[in-house]
Amino acid sequence: MLPPDADELDASDEPEDIEDPDESDDTDEPEDDGDETAAIVHENPHCGLIAIVGRPNVGKSTLLNTLIGQKVSITSRKAQTTRHRITGICTHGDTQFVFVDTPGFQTRHTNRGTSALNRNLNKTVQSVLGDVDVVLFVVEAGRFGPDDAKVLALLPPGRPTLLVANKLDMVQRRADLMPWLQQMQARHPFTEFVPLTATKEEDTKRLLNIVRPYLPEQPWYYDEDALTDRSDKFLAAELIREKLFRLTGDELPYTSTVQIDKYEEEGRLRRIAATIIVERDSHKGIVIGDGGERLKRIGTEARVELEKLGDCKVFLELWVKVRSGWADDEKRLKSYGYE
């Protein structure tokens, strides 16, 4: 049922029946033999913050997700999919890698009505760079344009900075990279050069081995099994926004966001109500689609991925509301969760 003040179209997906764990068949519990497994204590643990920076759509979020082994940052072809400081945590042996995925530095979307959002995104990038131990500067292998140069100019001096040349699989002749690499080294004294394809696990494992020596010897920041410092509620909003951008493509301006109105846990069931915020009535029609089909598809795809990510059942309700000028309103940005 719609809330009293919501006259927008609602798209909801009912979950499948959930088995009550109390009604399941009795099984013999393993006997406690009294032995306890001691936690492994590393004598010289290493831990550090690693920033992943680069222009929009260069593959930063894809790289983070592969490094972590699970989606913690959303991806799409639309620029500025990542809008928040996303922390992904990866622990191997005695080393904990704390990666920070940042928004692509905003240089193109400077139209009237988006300046507050753009300032917020760029402020996030700059604040991250001031805190980290290592910087991963991500570019497309063999390419370097004006937007890359603007991000490069932000890199702090004296900080270990690795040049990560992504999309190596798209380069036909690897020998062509040598002149390009020499040009890049002339632009900045990079500590290491790491060519890779962000979707390949073997490449990201190699990257971890290269990064490790640059991390300080100190206790871990998080538990060994931690993957992110973001809440389930936050990740739900991000996944809905990912489906929104992927299913609307270039039709919908990037000044759209998602607000979680309700997030309730009932055993293995998650009840989520969310609102998609758009700038204009015409944008609302794009999101809803003919007969509500696009909104329903956004909800279905988000629900399926949320269930997979959380190993649970999800009941998801979506609404669409028009809030003109939200992207240039500092108060609304804060109310929608922008730092």
mmCIF file of C-alpha atoms in Angstrom:
data_model
loop_
_atom_site.group_PDB
_atom_site.id
_atom_site.type_symbol
_atom_site.label_atom_id
_atom_site.label_comp_id
_atom_site.label_asym_id
_atom_site.label_seq_id
_atom_site.Cartn_x
_atom_site.Cartn_y
_atom_site.Cartn_z
ATOM 1 C CA MET A 1 0.000 0.000 0.000
ATOM 2 C CA LEU A 2 1.228 3.522 -0.811
ATOM 3 C CA PRO A 3 2.063 5.938 1.999
ATOM 4 C CA PRO A 4 -0.553 8.693 2.478
ATOM 5 C CA ASP A 5 1.572 11.349 0.766
ATOM 6 C CA ALA A 6 2.846 9.230 -2.092
ATOM 7 C CA ASP A 7 0.816 9.490 -5.269
ATOM 8 C CA GLU A 8 3.672 8.150 -7.372
ATOM 9 C CA LEU A 9 3.695 4.745 -8.973
ATOM 10 C CA ASP A 10 4.781 1.906 -6.688
ATOM 11 C CA ALA A 11 6.716 -1.105 -7.916
ATOM 12 C CA SER A 12 7.090 -3.915 -5.433
ATOM 13 C CA ASP A 13 8.290 -7.500 -5.547
ATOM 14 C CA GLU A 14 6.990 -10.124 -3.161
ATOM 15 C CA PRO A 15 9.627 -12.571 -1.902
ATOM 16 C CA GLU A 16 9.206 -16.295 -2.000
ATOM 17 C CA ASP A 17 7.956 -18.061 1.110
ATOM 18 C CA ILE A 18 10.553 -18.234 3.839
ATOM 19 C CA GLU A 19 11.042 -21.300 5.933
ATOM 20 C CA ASP A 20 10.788 -20.684 9.654
ATOM 21 C CA PRO A 21 13.989 -22.057 11.161
ATOM 22 C CA ASP A 22 11.987 -23.187 14.201
ATOM 23 C CA GLU A 23 9.856 -25.457 12.024
ATOM 24 C CA SER A 24 12.730 -27.183 10.243
ATOM 25 C CA ASP A 25 13.505 -30.827 10.839
ATOM 26 C CA ASP A 26 15.445 -31.616 13.991
ATOM 27 C CA THR A 27 19.066 -32.466 13.390
ATOM 28 C CA ASP A 28 21.667 -33.725 15.775
ATOM 29 C CA GLU A 29 23.981 -30.971 16.822
ATOM 30 C CA PRO A 30 27.687 -31.792 16.801
ATOM 31 C CA GLU A 31 29.067 -32.539 20.206
ATOM 32 C CA ASP A 32 31.314 -29.963 21.767
ATOM 33 C CA ASP A 33 34.691 -31.625 22.276
ATOM 34 C CA GLY A 34 35.877 -28.753 24.401
ATOM 35 C CA ASP A 35 38.594 -27.652 21.955
ATOM 36 C CA GLU A 36 38.670 -24.012 20.963
ATOM 37 C CA THR A 37 40.360 -22.702 17.848
ATOM 38 C CA ALA A 38 42.689 -19.909 18.758
ATOM 39 C CA ALA A 39 42.605 -16.808 16.585
ATOM 40 C CA ILE A 40 45.717 -16.303 14.510
ATOM 41 C CA VAL A 41 47.761 -13.427 15.850
ATOM 42 C CA HIS A 42 50.221 -11.833 13.438
ATOM 43 C CA GLU A 43 53.360 -10.507 15.074
ATOM 44 C CA ASN A 44 53.953 -7.792 12.465
ATOM 45 C CA PRO A 45 50.578 -6.874 10.935
ATOM 46 C CA HIS A 46 50.439 -4.342 8.128
ATOM 47 C CA CYS A 47 47.507 -2.091 7.346
ATOM 48 C CA GLY A 48 46.931 1.017 5.298
ATOM 49 C CA LEU A 49 44.539 3.170 3.307
ATOM 50 C CA ILE A 50 44.730 3.006 -0.486
ATOM 51 C CA ALA A 51 42.880 5.571 -2.599
ATOM 52 C CA ILE A 52 41.549 4.575 -6.016
ATOM 53 C CA VAL A 53 41.311 7.748 -8.099
ATOM 54 C CA GLY A 54 40.814 8.620 -11.740
ATOM 55 C CA ARG A 55 38.453 10.298 -14.146
ATOM 56 C CA PRO A 56 34.842 9.048 -14.444
ATOM 57 C CA ASN A 57 34.219 5.680 -16.115
ATOM 58 C CA VAL A 58 37.812 4.497 -16.037
ATOM 59 C CA GLY A 59 37.001 1.320 -14.073
ATOM 60 C CA LYS A 60 37.677 2.319 -10.448
ATOM 61 C CA SER A 61 34.584 0.648 -8.969
ATOM 62 C CA THR A 62 35.086 -2.499 -11.037
ATOM 63 C CA LEU A 63 38.653 -2.695 -9.752
ATOM 64 C CA LEU A 64 37.506 -2.308 -6.142
ATOM 65 C CA ASN A 65 34.850 -5.015 -6.469
ATOM 66 C CA THR A 66 37.351 -7.482 -7.953
ATOM 67 C CA LEU A 67 39.911 -6.704 -5.247
ATOM 68 C CA ILE A 68 37.336 -7.347 -2.515
ATOM 69 C CA GLY A 69 35.739 -10.331 -4.242
ATOM 70 C CA GLN A 70 32.236 -8.899 -3.780
ATOM 71 C CA LYS A 71 30.275 -5.900 -5.009
ATOM 72 C CA VAL A 72 30.671 -2.987 -2.618
ATOM 73 C CA SER A 73 30.674 -0.199 -5.221
ATOM 74 C CA ILE A 74 28.173 0.168 -8.054
ATOM 75 C CA THR A 75 29.071 0.406 -11.727
ATOM 76 C CA SER A 76 27.434 1.610 -14.936
ATOM 77 C CA ARG A 77 28.411 3.318 -18.161
ATOM 78 C CA LYS A 78 26.997 6.601 -16.893
ATOM 79 C CA ALA A 79 29.589 9.025 -15.564
ATOM 80 C CA GLN A 80 29.509 9.708 -11.829
ATOM 81 C CA THR A 81 27.893 6.437 -10.825
ATOM 82 C CA THR A 82 30.021 6.494 -7.663
ATOM 83 C CA ARG A 83 29.080 9.503 -5.526
ATOM 84 C CA HIS A 84 30.323 8.563 -2.087
ATOM 85 C CA ARG A 85 33.537 7.512 -0.426
ATOM 86 C CA ILE A 86 33.224 3.725 -0.572
ATOM 87 C CA THR A 87 35.525 1.654 1.613
ATOM 88 C CA GLY A 88 36.353 -1.904 0.604
ATOM 89 C CA ILE A 89 38.406 -4.114 2.906
ATOM 90 C CA CYS A 90 40.595 -7.014 1.837
ATOM 91 C CA THR A 91 42.676 -9.034 4.325
ATOM 92 C CA HIS A 92 45.386 -11.460 3.189
ATOM 93 C CA GLY A 93 47.868 -13.074 5.549
ATOM 94 C CA ASP A 94 49.267 -10.428 7.874
ATOM 95 C CA THR A 95 48.100 -7.491 5.719
ATOM 96 C CA GLN A 96 44.820 -5.612 5.644
ATOM 97 C CA PHE A 97 44.226 -3.478 2.548
ATOM 98 C CA VAL A 98 41.629 -0.734 3.072
ATOM 99 C CA PHE A 99 40.662 0.581 -0.359
ATOM 100 C CA VAL A 100 38.757 3.810 -0.841
ATOM 101 C CA ASP A 101 36.859 4.165 -4.104
ATOM 102 C CA THR A 102 36.130 7.793 -4.930
ATOM 103 C CA PRO A 103 33.870 9.628 -7.377
ATOM 104 C CA GLY A 104 35.536 10.462 -10.665
ATOM 105 C CA PHE A 105 36.726 14.066 -10.441
ATOM 106 C CA GLN A 106 33.923 16.120 -11.939
ATOM 107 C CA THR A 107 34.930 18.307 -14.862
ATOM 108 C CA ARG A 108 32.178 18.023 -17.450
ATOM 109 C CA HIS A 109 28.835 18.225 -15.652
ATOM 110 C CA THR A 110 28.970 21.897 -14.794
ATOM 111 C CA ASN A 111 25.504 22.871 -16.008
ATOM 112 C CA ARG A 112 23.393 25.131 -13.844
ATOM 113 C CA GLY A 113 21.577 23.217 -11.142
ATOM 114 C CA THR A 114 24.310 20.697 -10.336
ATOM 115 C CA SER A 115 27.104 22.813 -8.863
ATOM 116 C CA ALA A 116 26.480 21.804 -5.226
ATOM 117 C CA LEU A 117 26.565 18.112 -6.104
ATOM 118 C CA ASN A 118 29.713 18.583 -8.198
ATOM 119 C CA ARG A 119 31.448 20.451 -5.380
ATOM 120 C CA ASN A 120 30.475 17.666 -2.989
ATOM 121 C CA LEU A 121 31.907 14.980 -5.285
ATOM 122 C CA ASN A 122 35.170 16.801 -5.873
ATOM 123 C CA LYS A 123 35.536 17.606 -2.162
ATOM 124 C CA THR A 124 35.250 13.871 -1.460
ATOM 125 C CA VAL A 125 38.104 13.104 -3.868
ATOM 126 C CA GLN A 126 40.356 15.770 -2.365
ATOM 127 C CA SER A 127 39.666 14.777 1.253
ATOM 128 C CA VAL A 128 40.463 11.137 0.537
ATOM 129 C CA LEU A 129 43.834 12.002 -0.979
ATOM 130 C CA GLY A 130 44.869 13.772 2.193
ATOM 131 C CA ASP A 131 44.370 10.682 4.372
ATOM 132 C CA VAL A 132 45.793 7.712 2.491
ATOM 133 C CA ASP A 133 49.088 5.826 2.524
ATOM 134 C CA VAL A 134 49.084 4.831 -1.164
ATOM 135 C CA VAL A 135 47.348 6.197 -4.272
ATOM 136 C CA LEU A 136 46.233 4.094 -7.237
ATOM 137 C CA PHE A 137 45.879 6.441 -10.207
ATOM 138 C CA VAL A 138 43.695 4.562 -12.692
ATOM 139 C CA VAL A 139 43.763 5.359 -16.413
ATOM 140 C CA GLU A 140 42.943 3.452 -19.569
ATOM 141 C CA ALA A 141 46.068 1.778 -20.910
ATOM 142 C CA GLY A 142 47.560 3.859 -23.716
ATOM 143 C CA ARG A 143 45.272 6.855 -23.138
ATOM 144 C CA PHE A 144 45.639 10.144 -21.284
ATOM 145 C CA GLY A 145 43.296 13.074 -21.803
ATOM 146 C CA PRO A 146 42.439 16.444 -20.217
ATOM 147 C CA ASP A 147 40.164 14.828 -17.591
ATOM 148 C CA ASP A 148 42.974 12.470 -16.550
ATOM 149 C CA ALA A 149 45.329 15.431 -16.299
ATOM 150 C CA LYS A 150 42.979 17.297 -13.926
ATOM 151 C CA VAL A 151 42.951 14.332 -11.544
ATOM 152 C CA LEU A 152 46.720 13.893 -11.824
ATOM 153 C CA ALA A 153 47.189 17.511 -10.749
ATOM 154 C CA LEU A 154 45.450 16.685 -7.437
ATOM 155 C CA LEU A 155 47.849 13.921 -6.421
ATOM 156 C CA PRO A 156 49.795 14.816 -3.280
ATOM 157 C CA PRO A 157 53.590 15.009 -3.625
ATOM 158 C CA GLY A 158 55.688 12.493 -1.754
ATOM 159 C CA ARG A 159 52.908 9.903 -1.530
ATOM 160 C CA PRO A 160 53.562 6.477 -3.134
ATOM 161 C CA THR A 161 51.502 6.588 -6.322
ATOM 162 C CA LEU A 162 50.990 3.601 -8.613
ATOM 163 C CA LEU A 163 49.987 4.107 -12.220
ATOM 164 C CA VAL A 164 47.311 1.489 -12.865
ATOM 165 C CA ALA A 165 46.790 1.052 -16.611
ATOM 166 C CA ASN A 166 43.360 -0.578 -16.822
ATOM 167 C CA LYS A 167 41.653 -2.296 -19.762
ATOM 168 C CA LEU A 168 44.881 -3.938 -20.877
ATOM 169 C CA ASP A 169 42.811 -6.509 -22.739
ATOM 170 C CA MET A 170 41.748 -3.756 -25.145
ATOM 171 C CA VAL A 171 45.350 -3.032 -26.197
ATOM 172 C CA GLN A 172 46.225 -4.983 -29.341
ATOM 173 C CA ARG A 173 49.977 -4.303 -29.384
ATOM 174 C CA ARG A 174 51.590 -4.263 -25.933
ATOM 175 C CA ALA A 175 54.786 -2.798 -27.383
ATOM 176 C CA ASP A 176 52.847 0.393 -28.133
ATOM 177 C CA LEU A 177 52.579 1.012 -24.388
ATOM 178 C CA MET A 178 56.288 1.702 -23.930
ATOM 179 C CA PRO A 179 56.335 5.189 -25.510
ATOM 180 C CA TRP A 180 53.104 6.010 -23.654
ATOM 181 C CA LEU A 181 54.595 4.832 -20.363
ATOM 182 C CA GLN A 182 57.649 7.038 -20.858
ATOM 183 C CA GLN A 183 55.326 10.007 -21.436
ATOM 184 C CA MET A 184 53.396 9.174 -18.259
ATOM 185 C CA GLN A 185 56.558 8.910 -16.186
ATOM 186 C CA ALA A 186 57.568 12.353 -17.449
ATOM 187 C CA ARG A 187 54.235 13.734 -16.208
ATOM 188 C CA HIS A 188 54.565 12.328 -12.686
ATOM 189 C CA PRO A 189 57.161 10.313 -10.729
ATOM 190 C CA PHE A 190 55.032 7.179 -10.371
ATOM 191 C CA THR A 191 56.309 4.628 -7.878
ATOM 192 C CA GLU A 192 55.153 1.630 -9.909
ATOM 193 C CA PHE A 193 53.508 0.859 -13.236
ATOM 194 C CA VAL A 194 50.816 -1.839 -13.089
ATOM 195 C CA PRO A 195 49.099 -2.831 -16.349
ATOM 196 C CA LEU A 196 45.983 -4.921 -15.744
ATOM 197 C CA THR A 197 42.377 -5.721 -16.573
ATOM 198 C CA ALA A 198 40.208 -4.853 -13.572
ATOM 199 C CA THR A 199 37.838 -7.783 -14.075
ATOM 200 C CA LYS A 200 40.629 -10.391 -13.864
ATOM 201 C CA GLU A 201 41.261 -11.812 -10.401
ATOM 202 C CA GLU A 202 44.842 -12.846 -11.182
ATOM 203 C CA ASP A 203 45.650 -9.235 -12.121
ATOM 204 C CA THR A 204 44.227 -7.851 -8.887
ATOM 205 C CA LYS A 205 46.162 -10.414 -6.831
ATOM 206 C CA ARG A 206 49.335 -9.188 -8.511
ATOM 207 C CA LEU A 207 48.338 -5.615 -7.639
ATOM 208 C CA LEU A 208 47.935 -6.557 -3.954
ATOM 209 C CA ASN A 209 51.461 -7.989 -3.888
ATOM 210 C CA ILE A 210 52.816 -4.770 -5.374
ATOM 211 C CA VAL A 211 50.929 -2.533 -2.932
ATOM 212 C CA ARG A 212 51.789 -4.457 0.260
ATOM 213 C CA PRO A 213 55.382 -3.163 0.791
ATOM 214 C CA TYR A 214 54.084 0.418 0.839
ATOM 215 C CA LEU A 215 51.679 -0.144 3.752
ATOM 216 C CA PRO A 216 52.831 0.714 7.277
ATOM 217 C CA GLU A 217 53.342 -1.875 9.987
ATOM 218 C CA GLN A 218 50.416 -1.310 12.356
ATOM 219 C CA PRO A 219 47.315 -3.105 13.720
ATOM 220 C CA TRP A 220 44.367 -3.761 11.398
ATOM 221 C CA TYR A 221 41.540 -1.242 11.326
ATOM 222 C CA TYR A 222 38.782 -3.842 10.872
ATOM 223 C CA ASP A 223 37.958 -7.462 11.677
ATOM 224 C CA GLU A 224 39.540 -10.052 9.411
ATOM 225 C CA ASP A 225 36.252 -10.963 7.674
ATOM 226 C CA ALA A 226 35.091 -7.362 7.095
ATOM 227 C CA LEU A 227 34.423 -6.357 3.478
ATOM 228 C CA THR A 228 33.151 -2.775 3.778
ATOM 229 C CA ASP A 229 32.367 -0.136 6.383
ATOM 230 C CA ARG A 230 29.101 0.788 4.664
ATOM 231 C CA SER A 231 25.745 -0.334 6.083
ATOM 232 C CA ASP A 232 23.310 -2.707 4.373
ATOM 233 C CA LYS A 233 20.898 0.217 4.058
ATOM 234 C CA PHE A 234 23.492 2.258 2.186
ATOM 235 C CA LEU A 235 24.333 -0.639 -0.145
ATOM 236 C CA ALA A 236 20.614 -1.138 -0.876
ATOM 237 C CA ALA A 237 20.308 2.472 -2.048
ATOM 238 C CA GLU A 238 23.438 2.123 -4.174
ATOM 239 C CA LEU A 239 22.242 -1.071 -5.871
ATOM 240 C CA ILE A 240 18.871 0.500 -6.707
ATOM 241 C CA ARG A 241 20.685 3.512 -8.161
ATOM 242 C CA GLU A 242 22.893 1.218 -10.224
ATOM 243 C CA LYS A 243 19.859 -0.486 -11.781
ATOM 244 C CA LEU A 244 18.253 2.911 -12.347
ATOM 245 C CA PHE A 245 21.229 4.155 -14.353
ATOM 246 C CA ARG A 246 21.778 0.915 -16.230
ATOM 247 C CA LEU A 247 18.154 0.612 -17.335
ATOM 248 C CA THR A 248 17.643 4.271 -18.285
ATOM 249 C CA GLY A 249 20.976 4.803 -20.046
ATOM 250 C CA ASP A 250 21.455 8.254 -21.538
ATOM 251 C CA GLU A 251 17.738 9.054 -21.278
ATOM 252 C CA LEU A 252 18.002 10.048 -17.620
ATOM 253 C CA PRO A 253 20.352 12.834 -16.469
ATOM 254 C CA TYR A 254 22.809 11.869 -13.773
ATOM 255 C CA THR A 255 21.085 14.227 -11.324
ATOM 256 C CA SER A 256 18.929 11.440 -9.905
ATOM 257 C CA THR A 257 19.370 9.703 -6.586
ATOM 258 C CA VAL A 258 17.797 7.131 -4.270
ATOM 259 C CA GLN A 259 16.619 7.576 -0.676
ATOM 260 C CA ILE A 260 15.833 4.633 1.606
ATOM 261 C CA ASP A 261 12.598 5.338 3.494
ATOM 262 C CA LYS A 262 12.407 2.033 5.368
ATOM 263 C CA TYR A 263 14.822 -0.830 6.014
ATOM 264 C CA GLU A 264 13.541 -3.530 8.352
ATOM 265 C CA GLU A 265 14.987 -6.947 9.167
ATOM 266 C CA GLU A 266 12.695 -9.844 10.085
ATOM 267 C CA GLY A 267 14.817 -12.966 10.349
ATOM 268 C CA ARG A 268 15.900 -13.742 6.785
ATOM 269 C CA LEU A 269 13.477 -11.191 5.321
ATOM 270 C CA ARG A 270 14.382 -7.595 4.484
ATOM 271 C CA ARG A 271 11.555 -5.087 3.972
ATOM 272 C CA ILE A 272 12.827 -2.104 2.013
ATOM 273 C CA ALA A 273 10.967 0.978 0.804
ATOM 274 C CA ALA A 274 12.874 3.449 -1.365
ATOM 275 C CA THR A 275 12.212 6.620 -3.320
ATOM 276 C CA ILE A 276 13.898 7.514 -6.598
ATOM 277 C CA ILE A 277 14.426 11.299 -6.675
ATOM 278 C CA VAL A 278 14.409 13.036 -10.069
ATOM 279 C CA GLU A 279 14.567 16.669 -11.181
ATOM 280 C CA ARG A 280 11.589 16.944 -13.559
ATOM 281 C CA ASP A 281 8.221 15.399 -14.359
ATOM 282 C CA SER A 282 9.608 14.244 -17.701
ATOM 283 C CA HIS A 283 12.367 12.346 -15.853
ATOM 284 C CA LYS A 284 9.722 10.691 -13.709
ATOM 285 C CA GLY A 285 8.044 9.363 -16.848
ATOM 286 C CA ILE A 286 11.371 7.971 -18.088
ATOM 287 C CA VAL A 287 11.912 6.071 -14.848
ATOM 288 C CA ILE A 288 8.371 4.688 -14.700
ATOM 289 C CA GLY A 289 8.233 3.670 -18.376
ATOM 290 C CA ASP A 290 5.224 2.481 -20.345
ATOM 291 C CA GLY A 291 2.674 1.034 -17.964
ATOM 292 C CA GLY A 292 5.233 1.075 -15.150
ATOM 293 C CA GLU A 293 7.339 -1.620 -16.820
ATOM 294 C CA ARG A 294 10.723 0.078 -16.414
ATOM 295 C CA LEU A 295 10.186 0.857 -12.730
ATOM 296 C CA LYS A 296 9.101 -2.720 -12.141
ATOM 297 C CA ARG A 297 12.218 -4.013 -13.895
ATOM 298 C CA ILE A 298 14.456 -1.702 -11.823
ATOM 299 C CA GLY A 299 12.836 -3.086 -8.681
ATOM 300 C CA THR A 300 13.088 -6.709 -9.791
ATOM 301 C CA GLU A 301 16.759 -6.535 -10.768
ATOM 302 C CA ALA A 302 17.658 -4.662 -7.569
ATOM 303 C CA ARG A 303 15.736 -7.172 -5.438
ATOM 304 C CA VAL A 304 17.442 -10.167 -7.058
ATOM 305 C CA GLU A 305 20.910 -8.715 -6.486
ATOM 306 C CA LEU A 306 20.101 -7.678 -2.908
ATOM 307 C CA GLU A 307 18.952 -11.227 -2.165
ATOM 308 C CA LYS A 308 22.140 -12.632 -3.633
ATOM 309 C CA LEU A 309 24.350 -10.158 -1.791
ATOM 310 C CA GLY A 310 22.665 -10.611 1.585
ATOM 311 C CA ASP A 311 21.714 -14.293 1.289
ATOM 312 C CA CYS A 312 18.179 -13.372 2.302
ATOM 313 C CA LYS A 313 14.716 -12.671 0.909
ATOM 314 C CA VAL A 314 13.804 -9.086 0.034
ATOM 315 C CA PHE A 315 10.460 -7.294 -0.249
ATOM 316 C CA LEU A 316 11.179 -4.078 -2.151
ATOM 317 C CA GLU A 317 8.840 -1.143 -2.791
ATOM 318 C CA LEU A 318 9.847 1.732 -5.066
ATOM 319 C CA TRP A 319 8.354 5.154 -5.648
ATOM 320 C CA VAL A 320 9.386 8.046 -7.880
ATOM 321 C CA LYS A 321 9.224 11.658 -6.719
ATOM 322 C CA VAL A 322 10.142 14.972 -8.336
ATOM 323 C CA ARG A 323 12.376 17.282 -6.277
ATOM 324 C CA SER A 324 13.470 20.104 -8.545
ATOM 325 C CA GLY A 325 16.831 21.656 -7.738
ATOM 326 C CA TRP A 326 17.941 19.014 -5.232
ATOM 327 C CA ALA A 327 21.404 18.699 -6.802
ATOM 328 C CA ASP A 328 22.129 22.377 -6.145
ATOM 329 C CA ASP A 329 20.711 22.468 -2.617
ATOM 330 C CA GLU A 330 23.248 21.840 0.161
ATOM 331 C CA LYS A 331 20.562 20.967 2.752
ATOM 332 C CA ARG A 332 18.892 18.413 0.495
ATOM 333 C CA LEU A 333 22.263 16.879 -0.382
ATOM 334 C CA LYS A 334 22.902 16.269 3.318
ATOM 335 C CA SER A 335 19.405 14.873 3.833
ATOM 336 C CA TYR A 336 20.037 12.402 0.973
ATOM 337 C CA GLY A 337 23.235 11.195 2.625
ATOM 338 C CA TYR A 338 25.923 13.152 0.765
ATOM 339 C CA GLU A 339 28.909 13.903 2.978
#
